[in-house]
Amino acid sequence: MAWFLGLGITGVVLLALSLIFDGLLDGAFDGALDGVLEGWLSLPVVAGFLAMTGFAGALALGTGWTGPAGAAGAGAVAGAGTGWLTYRFSRALMRDQSAATPRTDDLIGTSGRVVTAIPAGGFGEVLLRLAGQPLKCAARSAQPVARGTEVWVEAVPTGTSVVVRPVDR
């Protein structure tokens, strides 16, 4: 039984290490297994297989309904099932992609309000919305713009400043 418990504990330790060294085994064979075992040789899958093989084998042996060979077989079946579930779960997580990250160029054409008056040839501040989040930027305009005026963004010279014009209504 000590062998099975040692195998299970080794699997749990590997699973903990996979949180730190994510993708360690994925590149270990330098592309030799590309497409053959893709994802199956990841550290979480191997760790899940080892842990479940060890603990299921120890459980089967400890209950006394089988000998060491039967316990190894039961552990291998349970480990294969756990490895498959880990593989499927990790693939589902990898497919869960978020929307595209907003860029500063996405500000062009958006409207906002002036929060600090913009003098002619100087800088003021505007409050814009980027991806639903408020964003306060330094703003320039060809003409003076009063506080509270609605403006359109014409250009984004830097990541923190915009060129605006008042909205004509």
Coordinates of N, CA and C in Angstrom, one line a residue:
M1 N 0.8 -1.2 0.0 CA 0.0 0.0 0.0 C 0.9 1.3 0.0
A2 N 2.1 1.2 0.6 CA 2.9 2.3 0.7 C 3.3 2.8 -0.8
W3 N 3.5 1.9 -1.7 CA 3.8 2.2 -3.1 C 2.7 3.1 -3.7
F4 N 1.4 2.6 -3.5 CA 0.3 3.4 -4.0 C 0.2 4.7 -3.4
L5 N 0.3 4.8 -2.1 CA 0.3 6.1 -1.4 C 1.4 7.1 -1.9
G6 N 2.6 6.5 -2.0 CA 3.7 7.3 -2.5 C 3.4 7.8 -3.9
L7 N 2.8 7.0 -4.8 CA 2.5 7.4 -6.1 C 1.4 8.5 -6.1
G8 N 0.4 8.4 -5.2 CA -0.6 9.4 -5.1 C 0.0 10.7 -4.6
I9 N 0.9 10.7 -3.6 CA 1.5 11.9 -3.0 C 2.4 12.5 -4.1
T10 N 3.1 11.7 -4.8 CA 3.9 12.3 -5.9 C 3.1 13.0 -6.9
G11 N 1.9 12.5 -7.3 CA 1.0 13.1 -8.2 C 0.5 14.5 -7.6
V12 N 0.2 14.5 -6.3 CA -0.3 15.8 -5.7 C 0.8 16.8 -5.7
V13 N 2.1 16.4 -5.4 CA 3.2 17.3 -5.5 C 3.4 17.8 -6.9
L14 N 3.4 16.9 -7.9 CA 3.5 17.4 -9.3 C 2.4 18.3 -9.7
L15 N 1.2 18.1 -9.2 CA 0.1 19.0 -9.4 C 0.4 20.4 -8.8
A16 N 0.9 20.4 -7.6 CA 1.3 21.7 -7.0 C 2.4 22.4 -7.8
L17 N 3.4 21.6 -8.3 CA 4.4 22.2 -9.1 C 4.0 22.7 -10.4
S18 N 2.9 22.0 -10.9 CA 2.4 22.5 -12.2 C 1.8 23.9 -12.1
L19 N 1.4 24.3 -10.9 CA 0.9 25.7 -10.8 C 2.0 26.7 -10.9
I20 N 3.2 26.2 -10.5 CA 4.4 27.1 -10.5 C 5.1 27.0 -11.8
F21 N 5.3 25.8 -12.3 CA 6.1 25.6 -13.6 C 5.1 25.2 -14.7
D22 N 4.1 26.0 -15.0 CA 3.1 25.7 -16.0 C 3.8 25.5 -17.4
G23 N 3.4 24.4 -18.1 CA 3.9 24.2 -19.4 C 5.3 23.6 -19.5
L24 N 5.8 23.1 -18.3 CA 7.2 22.5 -18.3 C 7.4 21.4 -19.3
L25 N 6.5 20.4 -19.2 CA 6.6 19.2 -20.1 C 6.2 19.5 -21.5
D26 N 5.4 20.6 -21.7 CA 4.9 20.9 -23.1 C 6.1 21.1 -24.1
G27 N 7.1 21.7 -23.6 CA 8.3 21.9 -24.5 C 9.5 21.1 -24.2
A28 N 9.3 20.0 -23.4 CA 10.4 19.2 -23.0 C 11.0 18.4 -24.1
F29 N 10.2 18.0 -25.1 CA 10.6 17.2 -26.2 C 10.9 18.0 -27.5
D30 N 11.0 19.3 -27.3 CA 11.5 20.2 -28.4 C 10.7 19.9 -29.7
G31 N 9.4 19.8 -29.6 CA 8.6 19.7 -30.8 C 8.5 18.3 -31.5
A32 N 9.2 17.3 -30.9 CA 9.2 16.0 -31.4 C 7.8 15.3 -31.4
L33 N 7.0 15.7 -30.5 CA 5.7 15.1 -30.3 C 4.5 16.0 -30.8
D34 N 4.8 17.0 -31.5 CA 3.8 18.0 -32.0 C 2.7 17.2 -32.7
G35 N 1.5 17.4 -32.2 CA 0.3 16.8 -32.9 C 0.1 15.4 -32.4
V36 N 1.0 14.7 -31.9 CA 0.8 13.3 -31.5 C 0.2 13.3 -30.1
L37 N 0.8 13.8 -29.1 CA 0.3 13.8 -27.7 C 0.0 15.3 -27.3
E38 N -0.5 16.1 -28.1 CA -0.7 17.5 -27.8 C -1.6 17.7 -26.7
G39 N -1.2 18.2 -25.6 CA -2.0 18.4 -24.4 C -2.0 17.2 -23.4
W40 N -1.8 16.0 -23.9 CA -1.8 14.8 -23.1 C -0.6 14.7 -22.2
L41 N 0.5 15.3 -22.6 CA 1.7 15.2 -21.9 C 1.9 16.5 -21.0
S42 N 0.9 17.2 -20.7 CA 1.0 18.4 -19.9 C 1.2 18.0 -18.4
L43 N 1.8 18.8 -17.6 CA 2.1 18.5 -16.3 C 0.8 18.2 -15.4
P44 N -0.3 19.0 -15.6 CA -1.5 18.7 -14.8 C -2.1 17.4 -15.2
V45 N -2.1 17.0 -16.5 CA -2.7 15.7 -16.9 C -1.8 14.5 -16.3
V46 N -0.5 14.6 -16.4 CA 0.3 13.6 -15.8 C 0.2 13.5 -14.3
A47 N 0.1 14.7 -13.6 CA 0.0 14.7 -12.2 C -1.4 14.1 -11.8
G48 N -2.4 14.5 -12.5 CA -3.8 13.9 -12.2 C -3.8 12.4 -12.3
F49 N -3.2 11.9 -13.4 CA -3.1 10.5 -13.6 C -2.4 9.8 -12.5
L50 N -1.2 10.3 -12.1 CA -0.4 9.7 -11.1 C -1.1 9.7 -9.7
A51 N -1.7 10.8 -9.4 CA -2.4 11.0 -8.1 C -3.6 10.0 -8.0
M52 N -4.4 10.0 -9.0 CA -5.6 9.1 -8.9 C -5.2 7.6 -9.0
T53 N -4.1 7.3 -9.8 CA -3.7 5.9 -9.9 C -3.2 5.5 -8.5
G54 N -2.5 6.3 -7.8 CA -1.9 5.9 -6.5 C -3.0 5.8 -5.5
F55 N -3.9 6.8 -5.4 CA -4.9 6.8 -4.3 C -6.0 5.8 -4.6
A56 N -6.4 5.6 -5.8 CA -7.4 4.6 -6.1 C -6.8 3.2 -5.9
G57 N -5.6 3.0 -6.2 CA -4.9 1.7 -6.0 C -4.8 1.4 -4.5
A58 N -4.5 2.4 -3.7 CA -4.4 2.3 -2.2 C -5.8 2.0 -1.7
L59 N -6.8 2.6 -2.2 CA -8.2 2.4 -1.7 C -8.6 1.0 -2.0
A60 N -8.3 0.5 -3.3 CA -8.7 -0.8 -3.6 C -8.0 -1.9 -2.8
L61 N -6.7 -1.6 -2.6 CA -5.9 -2.6 -1.8 C -6.3 -2.5 -0.3
G62 N -6.6 -1.3 0.2 CA -7.0 -1.2 1.6 C -8.3 -1.8 1.9
T63 N -9.2 -1.8 1.0 CA -10.6 -2.4 1.3 C -10.5 -3.9 1.3
G64 N -9.5 -4.5 0.7 CA -9.3 -5.9 0.7 C -10.1 -6.7 -0.3
W65 N -10.7 -6.1 -1.2 CA -11.4 -6.8 -2.3 C -10.6 -7.3 -3.4
T66 N -9.3 -6.9 -3.5 CA -8.4 -7.3 -4.5 C -7.0 -7.3 -4.0
G67 N -6.1 -8.0 -4.8 CA -4.7 -8.0 -4.4 C -4.0 -6.9 -5.1
P68 N -2.6 -6.9 -5.1 CA -1.8 -5.8 -5.6 C -2.1 -5.6 -7.1
A69 N -2.2 -6.7 -7.9 CA -2.4 -6.6 -9.3 C -3.7 -6.0 -9.7
G70 N -4.7 -6.4 -9.0 CA -6.1 -5.8 -9.2 C -6.1 -4.4 -8.8
A71 N -5.4 -4.0 -7.7 CA -5.4 -2.6 -7.2 C -4.7 -1.8 -8.2
A72 N -3.6 -2.3 -8.8 CA -2.9 -1.5 -9.9 C -3.8 -1.3 -11.1
G73 N -4.5 -2.3 -11.5 CA -5.5 -2.2 -12.6 C -6.6 -1.2 -12.3
A74 N -7.2 -1.3 -11.1 CA -8.2 -0.3 -10.7 C -7.6 1.1 -10.7
G75 N -6.4 1.2 -10.1 CA -5.8 2.6 -10.1 C -5.5 3.1 -11.5
A76 N -5.1 2.2 -12.4 CA -4.8 2.7 -13.7 C -6.0 3.2 -14.4
V77 N -7.1 2.4 -14.2 CA -8.4 2.8 -14.9 C -8.9 4.2 -14.3
A78 N -8.8 4.3 -13.0 CA -9.2 5.6 -12.4 C -8.3 6.7 -12.8
G79 N -7.0 6.4 -12.9 CA -6.0 7.4 -13.3 C -6.2 7.9 -14.7
A80 N -6.5 6.9 -15.6 CA -6.8 7.3 -17.0 C -8.0 8.2 -17.1
G81 N -9.0 7.8 -16.3 CA -10.3 8.7 -16.3 C -10.0 10.1 -15.8
T82 N -9.2 10.2 -14.8 CA -8.8 11.5 -14.2 C -8.0 12.3 -15.2
G83 N -7.0 11.6 -15.8 CA -6.2 12.3 -16.9 C -7.0 12.8 -18.0
W84 N -8.0 12.0 -18.5 CA -8.9 12.4 -19.6 C -9.7 13.6 -19.1
L85 N -10.3 13.6 -17.9 CA -11.1 14.7 -17.4 C -10.2 16.0 -17.3
T86 N -9.0 15.8 -16.8 CA -8.1 17.0 -16.7 C -7.7 17.6 -18.1
Y87 N -7.5 16.7 -19.0 CA -7.2 17.1 -20.4 C -8.4 17.9 -21.0
R88 N -9.6 17.4 -20.8 CA -10.8 18.0 -21.4 C -11.1 19.4 -20.7
F89 N -10.9 19.4 -19.4 CA -11.1 20.6 -18.6 C -10.1 21.7 -19.0
S90 N -8.8 21.3 -19.1 CA -7.8 22.3 -19.5 C -8.1 22.8 -20.9
R91 N -8.5 22.0 -21.8 CA -8.8 22.4 -23.2 C -10.0 23.4 -23.2
A92 N -11.0 23.1 -22.4 CA -12.1 24.0 -22.2 C -11.7 25.4 -21.7
L93 N -10.8 25.4 -20.7 CA -10.3 26.6 -20.2 C -9.5 27.4 -21.2
M94 N -8.7 26.7 -22.0 CA -7.9 27.4 -23.0 C -8.7 28.0 -24.2
R95 N -9.9 27.4 -24.4 CA -10.7 28.0 -25.5 C -11.5 29.2 -25.0
D96 N -11.5 29.4 -23.7 CA -12.3 30.5 -23.1 C -11.5 31.8 -23.3
Q97 N -11.6 32.4 -24.5 CA -10.9 33.6 -24.8 C -11.7 34.9 -24.5
S98 N -11.1 35.9 -24.0 CA -11.8 37.1 -23.7 C -11.8 38.0 -25.0
A99 N -12.6 39.0 -25.0 CA -12.7 39.9 -26.1 C -11.3 40.6 -26.3
A100 N -11.2 41.2 -27.5 CA -9.9 41.9 -27.8 C -9.7 43.0 -26.8
T101 N -8.4 43.2 -26.5 CA -8.0 44.2 -25.6 C -8.2 45.6 -26.3
P102 N -8.8 46.5 -25.6 CA -9.0 47.9 -26.2 C -7.6 48.5 -26.4
R103 N -7.5 49.2 -27.5 CA -6.3 50.0 -27.9 C -6.6 51.5 -27.9
T104 N -5.6 52.3 -27.8 CA -5.8 53.7 -27.8 C -6.5 54.2 -29.1
D105 N -6.2 53.5 -30.2 CA -6.8 53.9 -31.5 C -8.3 53.7 -31.5
D106 N -8.8 52.9 -30.6 CA -10.3 52.7 -30.4 C -11.0 54.0 -29.9
L107 N -10.2 54.9 -29.4 CA -10.8 56.2 -28.9 C -11.2 57.1 -30.0
I108 N -10.6 56.9 -31.2 CA -11.0 57.8 -32.3 C -12.4 57.7 -32.7
G109 N -13.1 58.8 -32.7 CA -14.6 58.8 -33.0 C -15.5 58.7 -31.8
T110 N -14.9 58.5 -30.6 CA -15.8 58.5 -29.4 C -16.1 59.9 -28.9
S111 N -17.2 59.9 -28.2 CA -17.5 61.2 -27.6 C -17.2 61.2 -26.1
G112 N -17.1 62.4 -25.6 CA -16.8 62.6 -24.2 C -17.2 64.0 -23.7
R113 N -16.9 64.3 -22.5 CA -17.2 65.6 -21.9 C -15.9 66.2 -21.4
V114 N -15.8 67.5 -21.6 CA -14.6 68.3 -21.1 C -14.8 68.4 -19.6
V115 N -13.8 68.0 -18.8 CA -13.8 68.2 -17.3 C -12.9 69.3 -16.8
T116 N -11.9 69.7 -17.6 CA -11.1 70.8 -17.4 C -11.0 71.6 -18.7
A117 N -11.4 72.9 -18.7 CA -11.5 73.7 -19.9 C -10.2 73.6 -20.7
I118 N -10.4 73.5 -22.0 CA -9.3 73.4 -23.0 C -9.0 74.8 -23.5
P119 N -7.8 75.4 -23.2 CA -7.5 76.7 -23.8 C -7.0 76.6 -25.3
A120 N -7.0 77.6 -26.0 CA -6.5 77.5 -27.4 C -5.0 77.3 -27.3
G121 N -4.6 76.2 -28.0 CA -3.2 75.9 -28.0 C -2.6 75.2 -26.8
G122 N -3.5 74.9 -25.8 CA -3.1 74.3 -24.5 C -3.8 73.0 -24.3
F123 N -3.6 72.5 -23.1 CA -4.2 71.2 -22.7 C -5.3 71.4 -21.7
G124 N -6.3 70.6 -21.8 CA -7.3 70.5 -20.8 C -7.5 69.0 -20.5
E125 N -8.7 68.6 -20.0 CA -8.9 67.2 -19.7 C -10.3 66.9 -20.2
V126 N -10.5 65.6 -20.7 CA -11.8 65.1 -21.1 C -12.0 63.8 -20.4
L127 N -13.3 63.5 -20.2 CA -13.6 62.1 -19.7 C -14.3 61.4 -20.8
L128 N -13.7 60.2 -21.2 CA -14.1 59.4 -22.3 C -14.5 58.0 -21.7
R129 N -15.1 57.2 -22.6 CA -15.4 55.8 -22.2 C -14.7 54.9 -23.2
L130 N -13.9 54.0 -22.7 CA -13.3 53.0 -23.5 C -13.6 51.6 -23.0
A131 N -14.3 50.8 -23.8 CA -14.8 49.5 -23.4 C -15.7 49.6 -22.1
G132 N -16.5 50.6 -22.0 CA -17.4 50.8 -20.9 C -16.8 51.4 -19.7
Q133 N -15.5 51.6 -19.7 CA -14.8 52.2 -18.5 C -14.4 53.6 -18.7
P134 N -14.6 54.5 -17.7 CA -14.3 55.9 -17.8 C -12.7 56.0 -17.9
L135 N -12.3 57.0 -18.8 CA -10.9 57.2 -19.0 C -10.7 58.7 -19.1
K136 N -9.9 59.2 -18.3 CA -9.6 60.7 -18.3 C -8.3 60.9 -19.0
C137 N -8.3 61.8 -20.0 CA -7.2 62.0 -20.9 C -6.9 63.5 -21.0
A138 N -5.6 63.8 -21.2 CA -5.3 65.2 -21.5 C -5.8 65.4 -22.9
A139 N -6.3 66.7 -23.2 CA -6.9 67.0 -24.5 C -6.4 68.3 -25.0
R140 N -6.3 68.4 -26.3 CA -6.0 69.6 -27.0 C -7.1 69.8 -28.0
S141 N -7.2 71.1 -28.4 CA -8.2 71.4 -29.4 C -7.7 72.7 -30.2
A142 N -8.2 72.8 -31.4 CA -7.8 73.9 -32.2 C -8.4 75.2 -31.7
Q143 N -9.5 75.1 -31.0 CA -10.2 76.3 -30.5 C -10.5 76.0 -29.0
P144 N -10.7 77.1 -28.2 CA -11.0 76.9 -26.8 C -12.3 76.2 -26.6
V145 N -12.3 75.3 -25.6 CA -13.5 74.5 -25.3 C -13.8 74.6 -23.8
A146 N -15.1 75.0 -23.5 CA -15.5 75.2 -22.1 C -15.7 73.9 -21.4
R147 N -15.7 74.0 -20.1 CA -15.9 72.8 -19.3 C -17.4 72.3 -19.5
G148 N -17.6 71.0 -19.6 CA -18.9 70.5 -19.7 C -19.4 70.3 -21.2
T149 N -18.6 70.8 -22.1 CA -18.9 70.7 -23.5 C -18.7 69.2 -24.0
E150 N -19.6 68.8 -24.9 CA -19.4 67.4 -25.5 C -18.5 67.6 -26.6
V151 N -17.5 66.6 -26.7 CA -16.5 66.7 -27.8 C -16.4 65.3 -28.4
W152 N -15.8 65.3 -29.6 CA -15.4 64.1 -30.4 C -13.9 64.0 -30.4
V153 N -13.4 62.8 -30.3 CA -12.0 62.5 -30.5 C -11.6 62.4 -31.9
E154 N -10.7 63.3 -32.4 CA -10.2 63.2 -33.8 C -8.9 62.5 -34.0
A155 N -8.0 62.5 -32.9 CA -6.7 61.8 -33.0 C -6.3 61.5 -31.6
V156 N -5.3 60.5 -31.6 CA -4.7 60.0 -30.4 C -3.2 60.1 -30.6
P157 N -2.6 61.2 -30.3 CA -1.2 61.4 -30.5 C -0.3 60.5 -29.5
T158 N -0.8 60.3 -28.3 CA -0.1 59.5 -27.3 C -1.1 58.6 -26.6
G159 N -0.7 57.8 -25.7 CA -1.6 56.9 -25.0 C -2.4 57.6 -23.9
T160 N -2.0 58.9 -23.6 CA -2.7 59.6 -22.5 C -3.2 60.9 -23.0
S161 N -3.1 61.2 -24.3 CA -3.6 62.5 -24.8 C -4.4 62.3 -26.1
V162 N -5.4 63.2 -26.3 CA -6.2 63.2 -27.5 C -6.4 64.5 -28.0
V163 N -6.8 64.6 -29.3 CA -7.1 65.8 -30.0 C -8.6 65.8 -30.2
V164 N -9.3 66.8 -29.8 CA -10.8 66.8 -29.8 C -11.3 68.0 -30.5
R165 N -12.6 67.9 -30.9 CA -13.3 69.0 -31.5 C -14.7 69.0 -30.8
P166 N -15.3 70.2 -30.6 CA -16.6 70.3 -30.0 C -17.7 69.7 -31.0
V167 N -18.7 69.0 -30.4 CA -19.8 68.4 -31.2 C -20.8 69.6 -31.5
D168 N -21.1 69.6 -32.8 CA -22.1 70.6 -33.3 C -23.4 70.0 -33.3
R169 N -24.4 70.6 -32.6 CA -25.8 70.0 -32.6 C -26.7 71.1 -33.0

